[in-house]
Coordinates of C-alpha atoms in Angstrom, one line a residue:
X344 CA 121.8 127.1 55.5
X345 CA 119.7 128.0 58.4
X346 CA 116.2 128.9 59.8
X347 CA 115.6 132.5 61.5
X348 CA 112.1 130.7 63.2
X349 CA 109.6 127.5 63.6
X350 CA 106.2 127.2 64.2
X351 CA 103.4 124.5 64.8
X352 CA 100.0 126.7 64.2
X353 CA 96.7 124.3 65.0
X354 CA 94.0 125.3 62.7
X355 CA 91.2 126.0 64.5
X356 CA 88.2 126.6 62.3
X357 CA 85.3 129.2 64.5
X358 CA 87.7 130.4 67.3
X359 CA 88.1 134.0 67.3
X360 CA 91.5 133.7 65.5
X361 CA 90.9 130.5 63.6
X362 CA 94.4 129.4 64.9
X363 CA 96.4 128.4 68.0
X364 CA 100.0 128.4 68.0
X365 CA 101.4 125.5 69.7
X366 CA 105.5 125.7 69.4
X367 CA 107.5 128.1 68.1
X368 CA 111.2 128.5 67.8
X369 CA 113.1 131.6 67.2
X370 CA 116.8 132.1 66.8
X371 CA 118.3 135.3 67.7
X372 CA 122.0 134.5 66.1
X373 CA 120.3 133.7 62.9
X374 CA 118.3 136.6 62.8
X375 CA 121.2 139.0 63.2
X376 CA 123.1 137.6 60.1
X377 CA 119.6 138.0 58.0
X378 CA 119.8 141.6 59.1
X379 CA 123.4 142.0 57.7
X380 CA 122.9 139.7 55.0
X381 CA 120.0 141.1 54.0
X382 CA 120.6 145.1 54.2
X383 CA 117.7 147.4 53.4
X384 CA 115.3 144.5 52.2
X385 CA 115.7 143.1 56.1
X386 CA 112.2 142.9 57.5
X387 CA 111.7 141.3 61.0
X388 CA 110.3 137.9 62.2
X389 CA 107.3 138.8 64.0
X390 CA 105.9 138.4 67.1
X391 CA 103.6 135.0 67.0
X392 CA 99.9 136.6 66.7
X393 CA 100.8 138.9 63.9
X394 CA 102.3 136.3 62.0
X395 CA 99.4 133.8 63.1
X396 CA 97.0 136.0 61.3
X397 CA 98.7 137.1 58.2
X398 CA 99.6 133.4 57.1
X399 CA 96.3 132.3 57.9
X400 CA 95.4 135.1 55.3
X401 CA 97.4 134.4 52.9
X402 CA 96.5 130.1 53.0
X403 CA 92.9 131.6 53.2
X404 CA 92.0 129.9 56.2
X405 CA 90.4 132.4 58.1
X406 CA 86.9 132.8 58.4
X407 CA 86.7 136.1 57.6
X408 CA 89.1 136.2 53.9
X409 CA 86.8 134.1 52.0
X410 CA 86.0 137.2 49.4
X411 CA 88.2 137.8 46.8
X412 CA 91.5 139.6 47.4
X413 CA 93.3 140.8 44.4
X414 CA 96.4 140.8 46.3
X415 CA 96.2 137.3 47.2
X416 CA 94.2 135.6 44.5
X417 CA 94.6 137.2 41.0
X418 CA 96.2 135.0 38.3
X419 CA 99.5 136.3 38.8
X420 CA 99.8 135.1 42.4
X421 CA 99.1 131.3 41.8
X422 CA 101.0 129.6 44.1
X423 CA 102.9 126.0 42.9
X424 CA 105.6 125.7 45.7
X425 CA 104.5 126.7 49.4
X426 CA 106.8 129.8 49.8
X427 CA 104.7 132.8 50.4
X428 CA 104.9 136.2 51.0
X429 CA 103.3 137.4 54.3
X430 CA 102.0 141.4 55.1
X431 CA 103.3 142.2 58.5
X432 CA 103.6 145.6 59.6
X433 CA 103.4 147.4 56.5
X434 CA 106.4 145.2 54.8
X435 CA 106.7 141.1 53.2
X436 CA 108.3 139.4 55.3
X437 CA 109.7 136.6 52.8
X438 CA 110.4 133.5 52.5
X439 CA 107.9 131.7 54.3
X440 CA 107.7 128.5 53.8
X441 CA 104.5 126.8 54.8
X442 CA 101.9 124.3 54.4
X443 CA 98.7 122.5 55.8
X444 CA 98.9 119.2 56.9
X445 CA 96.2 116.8 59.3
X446 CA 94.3 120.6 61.0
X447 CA 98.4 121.4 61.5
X448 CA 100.1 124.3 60.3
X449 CA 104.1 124.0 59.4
X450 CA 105.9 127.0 59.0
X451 CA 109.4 128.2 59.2
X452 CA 111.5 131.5 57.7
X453 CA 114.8 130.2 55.6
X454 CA 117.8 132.4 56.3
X455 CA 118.9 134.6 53.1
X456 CA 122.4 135.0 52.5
X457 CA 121.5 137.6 50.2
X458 CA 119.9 140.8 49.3
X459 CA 115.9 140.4 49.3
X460 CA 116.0 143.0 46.7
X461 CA 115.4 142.0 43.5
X462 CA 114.1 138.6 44.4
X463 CA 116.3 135.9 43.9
X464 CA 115.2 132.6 42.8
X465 CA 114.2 130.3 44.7
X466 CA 116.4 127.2 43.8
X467 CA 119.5 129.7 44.7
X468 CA 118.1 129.6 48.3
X469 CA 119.3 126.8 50.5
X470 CA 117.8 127.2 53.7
X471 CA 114.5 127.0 51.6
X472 CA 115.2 122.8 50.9
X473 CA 116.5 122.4 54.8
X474 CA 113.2 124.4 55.9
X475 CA 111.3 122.0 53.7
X476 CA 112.9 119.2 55.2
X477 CA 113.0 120.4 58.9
X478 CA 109.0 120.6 58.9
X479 CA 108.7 117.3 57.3
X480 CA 110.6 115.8 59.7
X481 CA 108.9 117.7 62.4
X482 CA 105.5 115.7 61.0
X483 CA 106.5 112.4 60.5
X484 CA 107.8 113.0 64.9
X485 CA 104.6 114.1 65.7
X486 CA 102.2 111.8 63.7
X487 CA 104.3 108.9 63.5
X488 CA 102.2 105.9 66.0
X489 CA 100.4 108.9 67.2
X490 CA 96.6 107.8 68.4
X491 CA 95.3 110.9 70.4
X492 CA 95.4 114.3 71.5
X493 CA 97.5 113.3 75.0
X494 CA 100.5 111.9 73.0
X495 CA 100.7 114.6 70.4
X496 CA 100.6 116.9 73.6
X497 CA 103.6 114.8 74.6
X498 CA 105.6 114.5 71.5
X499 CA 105.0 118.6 71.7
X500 CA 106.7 118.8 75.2
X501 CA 109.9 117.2 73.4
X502 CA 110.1 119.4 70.2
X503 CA 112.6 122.2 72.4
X504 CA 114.7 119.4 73.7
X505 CA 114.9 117.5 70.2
X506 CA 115.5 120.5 68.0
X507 CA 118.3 121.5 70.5
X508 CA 119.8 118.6 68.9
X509 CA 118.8 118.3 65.9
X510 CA 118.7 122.1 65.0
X511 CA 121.0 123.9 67.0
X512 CA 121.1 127.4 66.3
X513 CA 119.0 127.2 63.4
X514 CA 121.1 125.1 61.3
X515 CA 119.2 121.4 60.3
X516 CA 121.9 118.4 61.2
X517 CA 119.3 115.5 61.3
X518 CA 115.6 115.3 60.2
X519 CA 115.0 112.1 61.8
X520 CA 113.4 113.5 65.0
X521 CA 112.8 109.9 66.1
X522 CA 116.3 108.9 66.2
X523 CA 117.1 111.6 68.5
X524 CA 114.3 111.0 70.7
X525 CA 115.5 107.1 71.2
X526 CA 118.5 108.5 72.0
X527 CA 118.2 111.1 74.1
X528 CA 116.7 110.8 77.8
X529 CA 113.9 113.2 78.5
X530 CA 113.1 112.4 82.2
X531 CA 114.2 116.4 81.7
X532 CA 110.4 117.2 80.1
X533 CA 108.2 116.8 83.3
X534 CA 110.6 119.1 85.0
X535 CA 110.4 122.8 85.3
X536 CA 113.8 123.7 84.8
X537 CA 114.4 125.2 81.1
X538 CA 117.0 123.9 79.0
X539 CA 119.6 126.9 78.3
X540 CA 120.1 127.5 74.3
X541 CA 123.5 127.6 74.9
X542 CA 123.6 123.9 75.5
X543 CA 123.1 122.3 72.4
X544 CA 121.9 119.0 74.0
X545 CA 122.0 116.8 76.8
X546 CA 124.8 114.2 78.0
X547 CA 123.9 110.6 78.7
X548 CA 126.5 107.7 80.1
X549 CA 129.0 107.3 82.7
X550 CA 129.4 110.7 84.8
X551 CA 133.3 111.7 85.6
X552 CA 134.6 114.9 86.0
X553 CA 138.0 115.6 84.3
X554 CA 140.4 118.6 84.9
X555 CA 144.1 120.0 84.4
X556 CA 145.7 122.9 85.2
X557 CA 148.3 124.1 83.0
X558 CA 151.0 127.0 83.4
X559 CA 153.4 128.5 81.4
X560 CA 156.0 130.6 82.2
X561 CA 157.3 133.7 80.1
X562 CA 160.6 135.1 81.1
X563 CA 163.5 138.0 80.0
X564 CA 166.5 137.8 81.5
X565 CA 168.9 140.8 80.6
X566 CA 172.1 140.0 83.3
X567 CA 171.9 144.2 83.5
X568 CA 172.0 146.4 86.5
X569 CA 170.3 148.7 84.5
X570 CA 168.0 146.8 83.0
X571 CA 165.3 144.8 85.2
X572 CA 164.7 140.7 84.6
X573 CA 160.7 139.9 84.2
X574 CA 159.1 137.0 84.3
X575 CA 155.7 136.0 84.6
X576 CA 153.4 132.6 84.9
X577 CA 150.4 132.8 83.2
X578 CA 147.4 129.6 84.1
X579 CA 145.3 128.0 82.5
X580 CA 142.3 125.6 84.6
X581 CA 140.9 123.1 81.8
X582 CA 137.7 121.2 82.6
X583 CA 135.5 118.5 81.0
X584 CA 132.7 117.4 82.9
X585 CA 130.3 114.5 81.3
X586 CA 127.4 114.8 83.8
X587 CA 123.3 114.2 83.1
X588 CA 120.8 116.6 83.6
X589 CA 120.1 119.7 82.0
X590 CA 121.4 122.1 84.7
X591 CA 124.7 119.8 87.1
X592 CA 126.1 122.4 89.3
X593 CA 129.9 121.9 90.0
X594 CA 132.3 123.2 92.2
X595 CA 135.9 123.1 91.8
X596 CA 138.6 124.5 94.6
X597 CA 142.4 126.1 93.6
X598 CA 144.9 125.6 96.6
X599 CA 148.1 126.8 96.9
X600 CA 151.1 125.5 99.1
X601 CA 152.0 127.9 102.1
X602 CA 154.6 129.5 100.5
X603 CA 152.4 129.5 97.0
X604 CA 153.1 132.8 95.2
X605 CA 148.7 134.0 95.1
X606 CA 146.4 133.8 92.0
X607 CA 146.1 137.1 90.2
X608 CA 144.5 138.8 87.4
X609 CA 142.5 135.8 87.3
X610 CA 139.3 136.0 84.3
X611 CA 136.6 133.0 84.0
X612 CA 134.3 131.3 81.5
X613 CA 130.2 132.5 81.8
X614 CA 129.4 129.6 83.5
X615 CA 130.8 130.2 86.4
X616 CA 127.7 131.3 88.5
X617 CA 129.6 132.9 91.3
X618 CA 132.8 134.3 92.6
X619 CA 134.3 135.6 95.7
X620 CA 135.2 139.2 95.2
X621 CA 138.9 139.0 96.6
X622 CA 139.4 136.7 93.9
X623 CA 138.4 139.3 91.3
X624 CA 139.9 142.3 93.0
X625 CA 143.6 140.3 93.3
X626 CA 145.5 141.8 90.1
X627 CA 149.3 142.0 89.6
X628 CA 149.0 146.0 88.9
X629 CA 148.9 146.0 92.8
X630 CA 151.2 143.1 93.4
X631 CA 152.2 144.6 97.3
X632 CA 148.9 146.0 98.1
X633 CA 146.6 144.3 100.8
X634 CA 144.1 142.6 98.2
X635 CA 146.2 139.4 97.8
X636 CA 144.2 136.6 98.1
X637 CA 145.9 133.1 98.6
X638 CA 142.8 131.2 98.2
X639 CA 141.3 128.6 98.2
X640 CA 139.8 129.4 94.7
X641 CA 136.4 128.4 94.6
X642 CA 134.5 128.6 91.1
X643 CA 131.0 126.7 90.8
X644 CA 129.3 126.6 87.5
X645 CA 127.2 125.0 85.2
X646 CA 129.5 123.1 82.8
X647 CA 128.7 123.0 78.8
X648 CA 129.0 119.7 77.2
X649 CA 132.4 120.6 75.6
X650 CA 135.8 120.2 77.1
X651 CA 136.5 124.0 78.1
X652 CA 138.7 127.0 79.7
X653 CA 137.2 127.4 83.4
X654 CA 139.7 130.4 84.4
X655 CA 142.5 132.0 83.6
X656 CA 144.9 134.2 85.9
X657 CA 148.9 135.3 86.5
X658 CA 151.5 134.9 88.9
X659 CA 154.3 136.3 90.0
X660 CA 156.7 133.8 91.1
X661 CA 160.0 134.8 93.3
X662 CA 162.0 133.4 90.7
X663 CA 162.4 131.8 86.9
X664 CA 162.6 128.6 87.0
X665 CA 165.6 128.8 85.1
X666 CA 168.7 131.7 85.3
X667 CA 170.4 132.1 81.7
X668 CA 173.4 134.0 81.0
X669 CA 174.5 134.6 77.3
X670 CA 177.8 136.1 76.0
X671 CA 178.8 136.4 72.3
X672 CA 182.0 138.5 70.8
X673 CA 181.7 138.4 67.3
X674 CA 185.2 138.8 65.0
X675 CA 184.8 139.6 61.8
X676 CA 182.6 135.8 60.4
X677 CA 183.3 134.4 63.7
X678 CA 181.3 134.7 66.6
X679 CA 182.8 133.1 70.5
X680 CA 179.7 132.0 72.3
X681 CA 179.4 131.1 75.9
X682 CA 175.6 130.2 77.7
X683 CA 175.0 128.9 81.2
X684 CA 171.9 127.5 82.3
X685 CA 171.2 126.7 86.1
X686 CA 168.1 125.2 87.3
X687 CA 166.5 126.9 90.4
X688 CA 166.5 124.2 93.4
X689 CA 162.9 124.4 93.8
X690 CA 162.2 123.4 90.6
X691 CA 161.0 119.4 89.5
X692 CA 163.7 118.2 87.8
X693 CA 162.2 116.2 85.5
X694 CA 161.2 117.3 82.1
X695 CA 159.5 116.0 79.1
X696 CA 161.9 118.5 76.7
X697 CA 164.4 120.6 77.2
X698 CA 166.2 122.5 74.8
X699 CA 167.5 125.9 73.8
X700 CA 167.4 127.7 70.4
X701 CA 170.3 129.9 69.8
X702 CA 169.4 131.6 66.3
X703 CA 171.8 134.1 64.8
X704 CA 170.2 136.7 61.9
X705 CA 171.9 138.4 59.3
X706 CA 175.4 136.7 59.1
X707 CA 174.8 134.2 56.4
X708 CA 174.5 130.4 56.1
X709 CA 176.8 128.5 59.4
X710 CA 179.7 127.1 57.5
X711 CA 181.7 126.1 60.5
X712 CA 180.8 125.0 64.3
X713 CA 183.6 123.9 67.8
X714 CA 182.3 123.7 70.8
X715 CA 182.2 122.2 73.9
X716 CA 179.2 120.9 76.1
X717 CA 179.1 119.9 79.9
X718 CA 175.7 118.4 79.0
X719 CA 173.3 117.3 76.0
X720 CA 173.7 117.4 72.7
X721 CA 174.3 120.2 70.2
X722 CA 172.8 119.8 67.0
X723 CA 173.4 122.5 63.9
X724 CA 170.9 123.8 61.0
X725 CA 173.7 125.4 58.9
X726 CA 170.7 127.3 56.4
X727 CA 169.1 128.1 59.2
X728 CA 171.9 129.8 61.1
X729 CA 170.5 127.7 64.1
X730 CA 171.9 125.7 66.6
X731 CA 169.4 123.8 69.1
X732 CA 171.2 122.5 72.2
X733 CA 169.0 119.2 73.3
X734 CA 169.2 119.3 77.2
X735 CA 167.2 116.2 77.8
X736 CA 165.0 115.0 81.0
X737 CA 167.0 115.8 83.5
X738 CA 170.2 118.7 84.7
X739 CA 172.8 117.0 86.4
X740 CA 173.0 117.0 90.0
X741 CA 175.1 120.5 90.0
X742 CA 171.8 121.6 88.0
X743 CA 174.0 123.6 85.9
X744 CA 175.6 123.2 82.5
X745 CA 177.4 125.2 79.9
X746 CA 177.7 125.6 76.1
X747 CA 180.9 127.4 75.0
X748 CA 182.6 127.4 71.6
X749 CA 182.8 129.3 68.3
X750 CA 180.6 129.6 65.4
X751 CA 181.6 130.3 61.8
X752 CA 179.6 132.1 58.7
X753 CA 179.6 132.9 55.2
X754 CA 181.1 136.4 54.3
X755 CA 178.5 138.8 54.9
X756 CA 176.5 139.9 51.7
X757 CA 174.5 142.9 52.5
X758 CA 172.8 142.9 48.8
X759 CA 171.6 139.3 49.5
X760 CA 171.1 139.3 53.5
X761 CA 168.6 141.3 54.7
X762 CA 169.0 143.7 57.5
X763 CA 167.0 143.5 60.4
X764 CA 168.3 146.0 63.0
X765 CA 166.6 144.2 65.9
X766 CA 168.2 140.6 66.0
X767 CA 172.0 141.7 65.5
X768 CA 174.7 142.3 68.4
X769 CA 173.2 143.1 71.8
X770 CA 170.1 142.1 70.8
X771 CA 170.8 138.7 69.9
X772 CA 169.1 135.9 72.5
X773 CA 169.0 132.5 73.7
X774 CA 165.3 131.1 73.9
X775 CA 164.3 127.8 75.8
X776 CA 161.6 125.6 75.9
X777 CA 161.0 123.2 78.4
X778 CA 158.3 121.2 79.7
X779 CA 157.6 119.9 83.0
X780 CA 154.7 117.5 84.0
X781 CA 152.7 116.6 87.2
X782 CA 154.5 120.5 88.2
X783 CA 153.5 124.1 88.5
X784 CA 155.4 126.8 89.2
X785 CA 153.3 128.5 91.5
X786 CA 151.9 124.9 93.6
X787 CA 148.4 125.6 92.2
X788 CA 146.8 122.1 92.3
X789 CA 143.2 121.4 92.3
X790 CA 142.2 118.4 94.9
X791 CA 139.8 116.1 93.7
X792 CA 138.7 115.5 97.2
X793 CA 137.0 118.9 97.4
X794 CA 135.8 118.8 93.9
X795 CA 131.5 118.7 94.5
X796 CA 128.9 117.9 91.7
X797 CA 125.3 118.2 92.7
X798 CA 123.9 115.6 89.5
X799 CA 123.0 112.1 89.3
X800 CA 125.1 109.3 90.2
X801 CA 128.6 109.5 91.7
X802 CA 131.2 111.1 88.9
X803 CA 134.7 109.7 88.4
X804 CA 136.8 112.8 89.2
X805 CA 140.1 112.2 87.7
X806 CA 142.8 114.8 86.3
X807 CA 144.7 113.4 82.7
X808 CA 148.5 113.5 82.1
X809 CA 148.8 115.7 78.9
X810 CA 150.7 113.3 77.2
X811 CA 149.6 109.6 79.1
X812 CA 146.0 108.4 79.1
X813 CA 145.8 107.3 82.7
X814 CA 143.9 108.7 85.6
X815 CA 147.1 111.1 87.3
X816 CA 147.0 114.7 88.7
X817 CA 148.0 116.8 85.8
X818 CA 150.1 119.5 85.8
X819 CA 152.3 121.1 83.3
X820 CA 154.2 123.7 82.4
X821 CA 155.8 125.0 79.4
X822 CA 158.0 127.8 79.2
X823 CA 159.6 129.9 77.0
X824 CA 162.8 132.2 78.5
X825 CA 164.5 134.4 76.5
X826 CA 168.5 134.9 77.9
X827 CA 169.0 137.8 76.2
X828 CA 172.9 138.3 75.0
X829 CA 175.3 140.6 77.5

């Protein structure tokens, strides 16, 4: 259910066009799905004096279409339910649903989900009830207390802010203009900045400014002379910024440490207004050339209401975060296992989760497990063929451990098992997940001290630990390595 366009037409009896429009509303989004909905029957909204002076003709208020018009008035075009046809440019545009109320016209074009051709009833349309219901709102607002011309003027001034809200994009979510308007501050309507359609409304409370930065790390580790390790840290800047006024301009700054590995590839949301070029020219395709940039990052925008993505962008760190090394010799249903995991010294050594997946394909259900740990726990899903070694918070202080012992299967049943080419011998793997907070690989950090907002009032600028509700710097990352087998 949705409306393609809106109008308020004054009727104004001996003017040259016996009618003034005085709103109108068109949705572009809405208007595309009519034309796919629609097919060959589409016809276009029109522009607003065309469509002024063929719905005047067809309510026969123009001064001019008081003879008899068999198109119009015969017997078969009696008109019970205020959806008309209208002539525009040599095709009917259709629905239009509109009526005459206090020298005002109300007028709006329901959204049909639906070839135009044949007709379809009219009870099988829903945007015709929410147009019906849209423009009787729309009255009650504008007449409701209303004494003069200078207050309807007013409440006109407000219809584009209060149908941001209560029709965005074209679709009706409350009819109770009123409400909104009590709710809603318009010290906005005397301005003359324009309120963007892409922001669906206007924020009204406590400012505060809210971000995290988030990275996670994607590595292969092969242990092969032959074959090269990659790894790869891929960010992720989240911002929410609750901030009045239609148009708050924001400015948040990326630093890195001196020995930060730089920013690349780095992509960002449309709001961003704009953007140092060496920021957008640094790409990991040219990893040694001379268009590094180490920042600062600067990105100033105009933020939507909603929580949102305010860049992304790579980095290639010196080194994982984690070195793996995997060996398995399998014998006959037996397979001798052997992983070592050592946590790089520059790393925070302080995680939320920490544990590796070891799956093994094709080789049956696990019917037997010995091993030995130096740290953690090792815990067995025998249908799965699956072990998960649980690391914990924290590597001991030599930062490394090791997982060795032997792991025992069903006989193999080809007819039952199937056979996936990919995850047997060499190319069996060892993949870990881990998560670190108040860390990033790379040092990115955003400092609220250098965080400016040009809007009203002072904004609480606060970063939010992803998993405690408290005002701290938060930074996380979560990585997947695969350690592939030897």
């Amino acid at each position: 259910m949705a409306q393609r366009a809106v109008w308020l037409i004054s009727h104004e009896p001996g003017t040259p066009l016996c009618g003034t429009v005085r709103f109108s509303r068109r949705y572009p989004t809405v208007e595309k799905r009519a034309k796919v909905f629609n097919g060959a029957s589409y016809v276009p909204v029109p522009e607003d004096v065309p469509l002024l002076k063929a719905l005047l003709f067809e309510l026969r208020l123009s001064d001019d279409d008081k003879d008899f018009v068999e198109s119009r008035d015969s017997c078969s075009r009696i008109n019970k339910t205020s959806v008309y046809g209208l002539p525009v440019g040599g095709e009917e545009l259709w629905p239009v649903v509109a009526f005459l109320k206090n020298g005002m016209i109300y007028a709006c074009v329901p959204l049909v989900e639906q070839t135009l051709s044949p007709r379809p009833p009219l009870i099988s349309i829903s945007g015709i009830s929410q147009g019906f219901e849209l423009l009787f709102g729309m009255q009650d607002f504008l007449y409701s207390s209303q004494k003069n011309d200078a207050e309807l003027n007013t409440k006109l001034s407000q219809l584009p802010d209060l149908l941001l809200q209560t029709c965005p994009f074209g679709t009706l979510l409350d009819t109770n203009l009123q409400n909104s308007l009590d709710n809603t501050n318009f010290a906005s309507v005397t301005q003359p900045q324009k309120q963007p359609a892409w922001k669906a409304g206007t924020y009204k409370g406590k400012p505060q400014v809210s971000i995290s930065v988030t990275e996670k790390v994607k590595s292969m580790q092969y242990d092969k002379r032959d074959v090269a390790d990659m790894w790869q840290v891929i960010g992720a800047v989240t911002c929410k910024c609750d901030l009045e006024g239609i148009m708050p301009n924001v400015t948040i700054s990326l630093s890195l440490p001196t020995n930060g590995s730089p920013l690349q590839d780095i992509l960002v949301h449309p709001c961003v207004t704009s953007l140092d070029s060496a920021i957008l020219t640094s790409n990991s395709i040219d990893a040694m050339a001379d268009s590094a940039f180490s920042g600062p990052y600067k990105f100033p925008f105009t933020p939507p209401l909603e929580s949102f993505n305010l860049c992304y962008y790579t980095s290639q760190v010196p080194v994982p975060p984690i070195l793996g090394f995997y060996q398995m010799q399998e014998e006959e249903v037996q397979l001798r296992i052997t992983v070592n995991l050592k946590l790089h010294e520059s790393v925070k050594n302080n995680f939320e989760f920490c544990e590796a997946h070891i799956p093994f394909y094709n080789r049956g259900p696990i019917t037997h497990v010995e091993y030995k740990v130096s740290f953690g726990q090792l815990e067995v899903f025998r249908e799965k063929s699956l072990l998960i070694w649980t690391i914990g918070q924290k590597f001991p202080k030599s930062m490394e451990i090791i997982l060795s012992g032997t792991v025992t299967f069903e006989a193999k049943n080809h007819e039952k098992q199937p056979f996936d080419q990919i995850c047997i011998g060499g190319t069996a793997y060892v993949k870990l997940h881990f998560k670190i907070l108040d860390y990033t690989l790379t040092g990115c950090y955003a400092d609220q001290h250098s965080v400016q907002v040009f809007a009203s009032g002072k904004p609480k600028i606060s970063t939010h630990d992803c998993q405690f509700v408290k005002p701290l710097f938060c930074h996380y990352l979560d990585d997947e390595i695969y350690i592939h087998n030897i």
